[in-house]
Coordinates of C-alpha atoms in Angstrom, one line a residue:
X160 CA 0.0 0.0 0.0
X161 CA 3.1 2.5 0.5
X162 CA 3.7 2.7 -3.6
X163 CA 0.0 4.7 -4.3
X164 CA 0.1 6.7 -1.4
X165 CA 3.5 7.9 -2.6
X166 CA 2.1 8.5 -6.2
X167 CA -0.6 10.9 -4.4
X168 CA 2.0 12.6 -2.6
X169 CA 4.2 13.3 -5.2
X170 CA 0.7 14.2 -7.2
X171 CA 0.0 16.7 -4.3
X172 CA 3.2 18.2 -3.9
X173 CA 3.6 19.1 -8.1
X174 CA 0.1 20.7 -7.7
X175 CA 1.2 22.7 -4.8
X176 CA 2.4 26.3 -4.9
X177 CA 5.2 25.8 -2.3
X178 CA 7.4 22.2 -2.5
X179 CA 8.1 21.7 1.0
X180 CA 11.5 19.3 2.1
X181 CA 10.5 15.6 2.9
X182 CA 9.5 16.1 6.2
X183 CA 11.6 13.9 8.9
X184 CA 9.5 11.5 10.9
X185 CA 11.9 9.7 12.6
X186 CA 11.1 11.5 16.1
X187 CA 7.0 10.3 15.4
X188 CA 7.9 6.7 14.8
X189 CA 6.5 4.1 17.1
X190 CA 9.0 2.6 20.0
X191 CA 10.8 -0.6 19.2
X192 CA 8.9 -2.1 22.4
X193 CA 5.5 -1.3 20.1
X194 CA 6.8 -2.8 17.1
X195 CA 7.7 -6.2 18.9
X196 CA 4.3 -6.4 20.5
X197 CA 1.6 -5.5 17.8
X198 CA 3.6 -5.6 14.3
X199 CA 4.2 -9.2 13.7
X200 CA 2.7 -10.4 10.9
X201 CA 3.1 -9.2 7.2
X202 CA 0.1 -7.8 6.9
X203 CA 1.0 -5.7 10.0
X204 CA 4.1 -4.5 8.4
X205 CA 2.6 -3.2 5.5
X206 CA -0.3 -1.6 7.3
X207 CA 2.7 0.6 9.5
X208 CA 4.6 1.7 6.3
X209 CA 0.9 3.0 4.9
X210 CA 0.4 4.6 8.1
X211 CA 4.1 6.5 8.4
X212 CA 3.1 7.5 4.7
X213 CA -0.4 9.1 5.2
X214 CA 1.7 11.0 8.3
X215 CA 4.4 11.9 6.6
X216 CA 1.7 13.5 4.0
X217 CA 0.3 15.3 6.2
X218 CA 3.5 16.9 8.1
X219 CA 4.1 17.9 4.5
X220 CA 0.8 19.8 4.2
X221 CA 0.2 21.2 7.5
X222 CA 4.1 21.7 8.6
X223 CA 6.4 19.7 10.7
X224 CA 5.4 21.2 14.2
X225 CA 1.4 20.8 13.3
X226 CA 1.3 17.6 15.9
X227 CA 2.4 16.7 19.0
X228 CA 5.1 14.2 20.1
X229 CA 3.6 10.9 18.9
X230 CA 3.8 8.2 22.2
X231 CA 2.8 4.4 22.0
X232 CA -0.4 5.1 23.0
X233 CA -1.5 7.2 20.3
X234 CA 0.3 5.3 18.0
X235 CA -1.9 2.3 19.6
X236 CA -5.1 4.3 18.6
X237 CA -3.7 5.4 15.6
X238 CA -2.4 1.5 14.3
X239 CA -5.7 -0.1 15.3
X240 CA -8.2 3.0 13.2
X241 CA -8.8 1.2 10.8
X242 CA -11.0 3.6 8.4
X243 CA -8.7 5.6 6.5
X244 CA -11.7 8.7 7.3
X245 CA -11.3 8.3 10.8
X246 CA -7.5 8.2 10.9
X247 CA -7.5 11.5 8.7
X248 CA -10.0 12.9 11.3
X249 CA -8.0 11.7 13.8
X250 CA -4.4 13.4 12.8
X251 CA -6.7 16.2 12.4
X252 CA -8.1 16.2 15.9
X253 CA -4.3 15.9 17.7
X254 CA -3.4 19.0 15.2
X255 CA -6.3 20.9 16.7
X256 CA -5.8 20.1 19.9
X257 CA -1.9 21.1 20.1
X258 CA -3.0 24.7 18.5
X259 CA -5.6 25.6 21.1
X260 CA -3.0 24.6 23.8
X261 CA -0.4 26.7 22.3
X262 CA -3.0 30.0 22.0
X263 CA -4.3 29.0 25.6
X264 CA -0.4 29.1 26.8
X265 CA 0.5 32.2 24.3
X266 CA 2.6 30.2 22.2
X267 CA 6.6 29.6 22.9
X268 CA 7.8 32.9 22.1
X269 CA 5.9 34.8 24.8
X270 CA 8.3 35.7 27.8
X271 CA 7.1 33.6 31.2
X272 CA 5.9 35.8 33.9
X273 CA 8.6 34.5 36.5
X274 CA 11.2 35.8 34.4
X275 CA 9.2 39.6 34.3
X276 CA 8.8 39.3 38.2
X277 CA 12.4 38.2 38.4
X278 CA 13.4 41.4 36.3
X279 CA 10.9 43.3 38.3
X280 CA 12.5 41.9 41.9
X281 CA 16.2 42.7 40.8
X282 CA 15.3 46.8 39.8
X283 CA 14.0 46.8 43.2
X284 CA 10.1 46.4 42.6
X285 CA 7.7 45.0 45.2
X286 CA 6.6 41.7 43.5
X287 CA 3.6 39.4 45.0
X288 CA 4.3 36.1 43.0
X289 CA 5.0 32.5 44.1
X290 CA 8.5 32.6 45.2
X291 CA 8.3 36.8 46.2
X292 CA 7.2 37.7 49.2
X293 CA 4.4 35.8 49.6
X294 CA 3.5 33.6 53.1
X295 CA 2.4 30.6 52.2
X296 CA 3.0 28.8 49.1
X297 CA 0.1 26.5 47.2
X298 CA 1.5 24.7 44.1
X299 CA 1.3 21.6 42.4
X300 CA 0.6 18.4 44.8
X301 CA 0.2 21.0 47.9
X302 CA -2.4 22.9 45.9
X303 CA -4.2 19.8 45.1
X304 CA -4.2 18.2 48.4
X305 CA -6.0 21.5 49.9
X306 CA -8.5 21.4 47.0
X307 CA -9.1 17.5 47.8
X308 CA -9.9 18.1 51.2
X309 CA -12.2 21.1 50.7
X310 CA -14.5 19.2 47.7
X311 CA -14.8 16.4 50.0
X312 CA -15.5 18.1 53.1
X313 CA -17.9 20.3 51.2
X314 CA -19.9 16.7 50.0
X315 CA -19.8 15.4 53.3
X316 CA -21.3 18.4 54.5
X317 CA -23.4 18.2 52.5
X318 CA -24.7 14.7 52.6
X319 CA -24.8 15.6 56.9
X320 CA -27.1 18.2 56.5
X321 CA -29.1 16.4 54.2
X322 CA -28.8 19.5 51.5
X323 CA -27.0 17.5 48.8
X324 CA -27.7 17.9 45.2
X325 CA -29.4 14.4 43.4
X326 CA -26.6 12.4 42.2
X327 CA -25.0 13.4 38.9
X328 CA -24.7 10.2 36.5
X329 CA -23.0 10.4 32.4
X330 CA -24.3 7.8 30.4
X331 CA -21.8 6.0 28.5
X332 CA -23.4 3.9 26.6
X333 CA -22.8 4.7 22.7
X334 CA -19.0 6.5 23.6
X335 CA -17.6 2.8 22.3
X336 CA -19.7 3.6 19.0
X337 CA -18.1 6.8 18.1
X338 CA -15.0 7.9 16.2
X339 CA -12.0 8.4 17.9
X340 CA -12.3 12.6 17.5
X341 CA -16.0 12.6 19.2
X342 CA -14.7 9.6 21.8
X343 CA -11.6 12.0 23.0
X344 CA -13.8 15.4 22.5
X345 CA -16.6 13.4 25.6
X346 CA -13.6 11.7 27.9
X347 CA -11.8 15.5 27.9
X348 CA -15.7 16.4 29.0
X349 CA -15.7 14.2 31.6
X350 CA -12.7 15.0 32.8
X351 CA -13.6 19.2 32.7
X352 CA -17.0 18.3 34.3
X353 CA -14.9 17.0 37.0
X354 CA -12.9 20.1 37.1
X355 CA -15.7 22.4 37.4
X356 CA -17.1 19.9 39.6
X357 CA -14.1 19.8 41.9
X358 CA -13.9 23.4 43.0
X359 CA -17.4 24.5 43.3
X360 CA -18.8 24.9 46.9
X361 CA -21.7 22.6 45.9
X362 CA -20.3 19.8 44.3
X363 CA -22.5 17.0 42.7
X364 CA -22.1 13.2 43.4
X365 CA -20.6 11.6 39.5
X366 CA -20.9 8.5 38.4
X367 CA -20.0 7.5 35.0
X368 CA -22.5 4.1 34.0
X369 CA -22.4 2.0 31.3
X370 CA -18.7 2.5 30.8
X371 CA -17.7 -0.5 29.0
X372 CA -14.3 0.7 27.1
X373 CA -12.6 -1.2 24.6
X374 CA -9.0 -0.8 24.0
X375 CA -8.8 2.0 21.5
X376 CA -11.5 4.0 24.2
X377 CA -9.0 2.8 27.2
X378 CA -6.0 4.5 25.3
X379 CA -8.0 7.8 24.8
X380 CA -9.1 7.3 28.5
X381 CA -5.3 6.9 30.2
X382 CA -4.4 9.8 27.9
X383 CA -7.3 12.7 29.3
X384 CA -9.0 10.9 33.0
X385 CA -6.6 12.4 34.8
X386 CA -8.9 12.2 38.1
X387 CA -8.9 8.6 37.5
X388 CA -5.2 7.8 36.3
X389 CA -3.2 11.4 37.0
X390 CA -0.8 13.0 35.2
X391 CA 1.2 10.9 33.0
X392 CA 4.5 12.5 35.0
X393 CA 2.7 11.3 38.1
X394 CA 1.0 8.1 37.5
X395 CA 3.0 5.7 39.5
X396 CA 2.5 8.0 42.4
X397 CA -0.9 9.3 42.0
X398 CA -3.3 8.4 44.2
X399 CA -7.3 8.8 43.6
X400 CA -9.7 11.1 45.6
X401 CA -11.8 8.8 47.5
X402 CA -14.8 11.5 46.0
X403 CA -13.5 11.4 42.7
X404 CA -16.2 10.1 39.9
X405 CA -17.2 6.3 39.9
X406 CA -16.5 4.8 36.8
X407 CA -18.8 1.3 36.3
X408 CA -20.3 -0.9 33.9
X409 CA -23.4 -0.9 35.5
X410 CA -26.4 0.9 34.4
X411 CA -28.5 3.8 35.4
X412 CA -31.0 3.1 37.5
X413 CA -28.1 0.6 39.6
X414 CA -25.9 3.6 39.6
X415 CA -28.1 5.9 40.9
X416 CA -29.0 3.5 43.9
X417 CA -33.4 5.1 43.0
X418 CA -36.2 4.0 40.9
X419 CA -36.7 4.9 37.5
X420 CA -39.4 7.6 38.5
X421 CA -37.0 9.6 40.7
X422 CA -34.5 10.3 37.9
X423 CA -34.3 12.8 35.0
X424 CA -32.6 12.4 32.2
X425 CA -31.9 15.7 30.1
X426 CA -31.5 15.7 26.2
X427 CA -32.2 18.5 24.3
X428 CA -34.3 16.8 22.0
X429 CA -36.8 15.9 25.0
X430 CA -40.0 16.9 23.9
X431 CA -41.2 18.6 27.3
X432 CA -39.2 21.2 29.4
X433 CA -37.3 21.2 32.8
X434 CA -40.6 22.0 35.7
X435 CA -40.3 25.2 37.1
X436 CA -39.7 24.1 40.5
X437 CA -37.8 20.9 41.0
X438 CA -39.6 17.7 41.9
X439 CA -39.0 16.8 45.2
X440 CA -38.7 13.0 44.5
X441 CA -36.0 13.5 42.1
X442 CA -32.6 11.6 43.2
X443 CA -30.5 11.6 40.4
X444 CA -29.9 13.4 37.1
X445 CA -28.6 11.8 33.4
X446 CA -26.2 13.1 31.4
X447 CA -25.9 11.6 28.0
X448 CA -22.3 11.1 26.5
X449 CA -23.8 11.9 22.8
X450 CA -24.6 14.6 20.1
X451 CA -27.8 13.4 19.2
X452 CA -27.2 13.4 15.8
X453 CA -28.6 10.2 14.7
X454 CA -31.5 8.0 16.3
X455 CA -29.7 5.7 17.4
X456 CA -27.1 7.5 19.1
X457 CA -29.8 9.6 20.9
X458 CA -30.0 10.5 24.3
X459 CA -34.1 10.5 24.3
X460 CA -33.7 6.7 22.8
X461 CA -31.5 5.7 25.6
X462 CA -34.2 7.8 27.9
X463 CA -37.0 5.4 26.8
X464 CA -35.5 2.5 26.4
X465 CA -34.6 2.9 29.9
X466 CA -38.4 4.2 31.1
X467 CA -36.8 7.3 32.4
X468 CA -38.8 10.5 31.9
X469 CA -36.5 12.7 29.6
X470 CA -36.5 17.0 30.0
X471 CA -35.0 19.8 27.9
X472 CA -32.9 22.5 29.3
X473 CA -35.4 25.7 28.5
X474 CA -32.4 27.5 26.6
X475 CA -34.4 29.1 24.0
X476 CA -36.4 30.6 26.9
X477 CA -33.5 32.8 27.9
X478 CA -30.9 32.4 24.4
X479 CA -31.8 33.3 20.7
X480 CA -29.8 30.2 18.6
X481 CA -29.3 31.5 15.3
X482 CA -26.3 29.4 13.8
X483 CA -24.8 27.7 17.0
X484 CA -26.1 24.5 17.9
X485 CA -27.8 24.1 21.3
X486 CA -25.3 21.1 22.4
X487 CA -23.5 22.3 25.7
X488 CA -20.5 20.8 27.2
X489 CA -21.2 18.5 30.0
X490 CA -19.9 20.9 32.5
X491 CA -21.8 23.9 31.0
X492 CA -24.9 21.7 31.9
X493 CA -23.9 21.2 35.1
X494 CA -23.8 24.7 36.2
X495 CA -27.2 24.9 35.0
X496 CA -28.5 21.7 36.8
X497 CA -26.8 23.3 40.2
X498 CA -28.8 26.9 40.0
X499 CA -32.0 24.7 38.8
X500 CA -31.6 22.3 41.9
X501 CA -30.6 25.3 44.3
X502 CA -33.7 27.3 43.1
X503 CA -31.4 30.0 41.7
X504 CA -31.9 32.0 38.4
X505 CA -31.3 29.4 35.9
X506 CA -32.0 32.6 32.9
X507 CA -28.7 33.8 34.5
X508 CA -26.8 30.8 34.6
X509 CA -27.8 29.7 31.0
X510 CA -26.8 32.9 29.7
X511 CA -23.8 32.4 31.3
X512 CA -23.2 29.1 29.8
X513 CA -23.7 30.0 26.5
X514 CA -21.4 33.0 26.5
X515 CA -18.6 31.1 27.9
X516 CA -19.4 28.3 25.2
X517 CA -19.4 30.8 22.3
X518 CA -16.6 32.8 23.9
X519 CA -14.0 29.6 24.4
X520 CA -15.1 28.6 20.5
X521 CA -12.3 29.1 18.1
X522 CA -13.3 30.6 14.5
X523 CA -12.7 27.6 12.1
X524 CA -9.9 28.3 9.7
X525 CA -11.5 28.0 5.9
X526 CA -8.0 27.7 4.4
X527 CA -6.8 24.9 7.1
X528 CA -10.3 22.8 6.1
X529 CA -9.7 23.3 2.5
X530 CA -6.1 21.8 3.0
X531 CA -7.3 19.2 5.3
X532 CA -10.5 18.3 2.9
X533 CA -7.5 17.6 0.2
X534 CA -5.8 15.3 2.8
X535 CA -8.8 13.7 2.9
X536 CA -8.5 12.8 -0.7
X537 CA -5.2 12.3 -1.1
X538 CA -5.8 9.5 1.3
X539 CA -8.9 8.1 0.3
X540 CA -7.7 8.0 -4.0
X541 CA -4.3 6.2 -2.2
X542 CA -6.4 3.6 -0.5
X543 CA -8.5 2.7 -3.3
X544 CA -6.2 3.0 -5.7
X545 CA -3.9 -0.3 -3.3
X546 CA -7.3 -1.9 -3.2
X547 CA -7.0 -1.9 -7.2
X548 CA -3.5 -2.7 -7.3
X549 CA -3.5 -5.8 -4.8
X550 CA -3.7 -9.1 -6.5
X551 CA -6.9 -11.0 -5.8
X552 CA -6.4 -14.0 -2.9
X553 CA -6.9 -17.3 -5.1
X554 CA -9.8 -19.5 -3.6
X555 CA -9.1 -23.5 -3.8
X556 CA -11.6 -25.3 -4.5
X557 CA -11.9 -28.0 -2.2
X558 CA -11.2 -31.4 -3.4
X559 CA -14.1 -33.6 -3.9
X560 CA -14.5 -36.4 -2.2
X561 CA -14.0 -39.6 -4.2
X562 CA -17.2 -42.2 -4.6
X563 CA -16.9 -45.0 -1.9
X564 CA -16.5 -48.1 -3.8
X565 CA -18.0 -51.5 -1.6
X566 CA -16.7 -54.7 -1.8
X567 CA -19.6 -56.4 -2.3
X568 CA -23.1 -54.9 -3.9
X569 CA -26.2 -54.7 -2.1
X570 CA -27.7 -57.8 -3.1
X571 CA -24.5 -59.7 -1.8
X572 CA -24.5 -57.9 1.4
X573 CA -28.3 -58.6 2.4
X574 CA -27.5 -62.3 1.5
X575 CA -24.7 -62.1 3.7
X576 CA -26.8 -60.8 6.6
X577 CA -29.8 -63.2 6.4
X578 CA -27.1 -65.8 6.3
X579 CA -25.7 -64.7 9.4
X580 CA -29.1 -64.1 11.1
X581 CA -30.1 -68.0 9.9
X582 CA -26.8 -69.2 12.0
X583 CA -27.0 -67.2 15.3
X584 CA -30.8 -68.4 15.2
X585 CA -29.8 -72.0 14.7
X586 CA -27.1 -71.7 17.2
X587 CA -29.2 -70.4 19.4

């Protein structure tokens, strides 16, 4: 399969309007360790060589810094993709991802702020900063250990006074159906829902249900649940909050510990609104894990076929949508959920929501999604064009049994046996 995707690469590169150097991969090439435990077989072989060539491609097109450092486990999600679509969407997604991170840091070439306070503390300026004149000192493991004990004591203080919110529950049940962008896009959800979660003064109760991963969904998982595995600089040391989100196979109403008539599930396809005031039976609250875009996949099937009475948000009470979709975050529903439960102004809060959405949106680039629409084809015109090139697999026929021949005929054979019934009855 390498030879075609070469030919479109060279095809691409004529076409273009700046030839770019062969780009160097060797630093994105799996580990020997990875190479020894999955590529063993020829077919393996020449998968890995199609795979180094559709990344080397698109180095070449989107430049040689466009993704990050490329460890086993991505190349573990990345071998076993086995949709040439998905794997496009895929490269696509770690690009996108590593360019929000570098506009949310400022990019490399902005100057860190300990070196301003430093030049700021030796011309004599009174700096307040971690390491300048400050009295106590929160930071990494420290800082975390105070916010552990504070979300924990603020649940149990909760669960004490009997004040606590109805138990929070994401519904996992199509995440193994997805492709790996969506997949990553709803584990980094769950893990910001956390976040939110961890540092508000009325936390909810999570649990994750129906969270049955398979491998390429455990690799995405180990990369972004950092509640549940840590940091990866951290992991052999990391221990979990005893508070921190459940994670289980089982369903909803097992989860949730109530009857189906004390939960809600929210989708905002649900035909019927939130109530005004919140029932006072209800002890738990369903998130779905999906964008609703096709019936099967939708959070108001999984609602029914559950028997669990499903609720919109009233967003369009409080929000005109004009061209953005009406799909909020997991943790942007949250927030709402909280002031709903708590009897605040939920207008207020989904506002809120919505402008935070909108605001932490990044404009799409039309000339990067004209470029990465011609990845696309480059790939998929290379993959058919191997399917046309491989020879066929020849079928053998099975061999045909040969005719059993008998020794004697059938007329011989019954003589035989009325012969041998004549003796045994005179014998007897």
């Amino acid at each position: 399969m390498l030879r075609p995707v070469w030919f479109q690469r060279r095809r691409w590169l004529s076409t273009s309007s700046s030839p770019s150097d062969d780009i160097e991969v060797k630093s994105f090439l799996p580990s020997e360790a990875f190479v020894k435990q999955f590529v063993k077989r020829p077919s393996h072989r020449e998968k890995l060589t199609s795979l180094i060539s559709e990344l080397q491609i698109f180095l070449e097109m989107f430049g040689k810094d466009s993704l990050p450092q490329f460890t086993d486990s991505i190349w573990f999600t990345y071998f076993n993709t086995w949709l040439a679509e998905e794997r496009c969407e895929f490269l696509n997604h770690l690009r996108l991802e590593r360019k929000n991170r570098q506009l949310t840091d400022g990019g490399a070439e902005k100057e860190q702020i300990s070196v301003i306070n430093q030049r700021k503390y030796d011309n004599g300026e009174m700096v307040y900063a971690p390491g300048f004149n400050t009295l106590v000192e929160l930071r990494g493991q420290d800082f975390r250990g105070v916010i552990d004990r504070m979300y924990g004591s603020r649940l149990l203080s909760l669960q004490r006074c009997e004040e606590e919110l109805p138990k929070l529950i994401v519904d996992c049940r199509f995440l193994t159906e997805f492709s790996i962008a969506v997949q990553s896009t709803f584990v980094k959800q769950i893990q910001a829902l956390h976040d939110s979660n961890w540092n508000s003064r009325l936390p909810f109760n999570i649990t994750v249900a129906n969270f049955r991963p398979d491998n390429q969904l455990a690799e995405i998982i180990k990369r972004h649940l950092l509640f549940h595995f840590g940091p990866p600089s951290s992991s052999d040391s990391f221990s979990r909050h005893p508070f921190a989100p459940t994670l289980t196979t089982k369903g909803i109403e097992y989860a949730s510990g109530s009857p189906r008539s004390d939960i809600m599930y929210i989708s905002w396809r649900a035909t019927q609104f939130l109530p005004d005031e919140p029932p006072p039976n209800v002890r738990a609250v369903v998130l779905c894990a999906s964008k609703d875009h096709q019936p099967w996949s939708s959070s108001v099937s999984a609602a029914v076929k559950d028997g669990i009475e499903a609720y919109r948000l009233p967003l369009e009470r409080y929000v005109r949508f004009e061209k953005t979709t009406k799909h909020l975050p997991l943790s942007a529903v949250s927030s709402i959920l909280r002031s709903y439960f708590r009897k605040d102004d939920i207008g207020e809060s989904i506002r809120l929501a919505v402008e935070l959405r909108n605001k932490n949106a990044r404009p799409t680039d039309k000339t990067e999604q004209e470029l990465f629409e011609r990845y696309k084809a480059v790939v998929r015109d290379a993959v058919a064009k191997a399917k046309e090139e491989k020879p066929p697999i020849p079928r053998i026929k099975p061999e045909q049994k040969k005719p059993k021949k008998h020794r004697y005929t059938r007329e011989e054979r019954r003589k035989m046996r009325e012969e041998q019934a004549m003796l045994s009855s005179q014998s007897s």
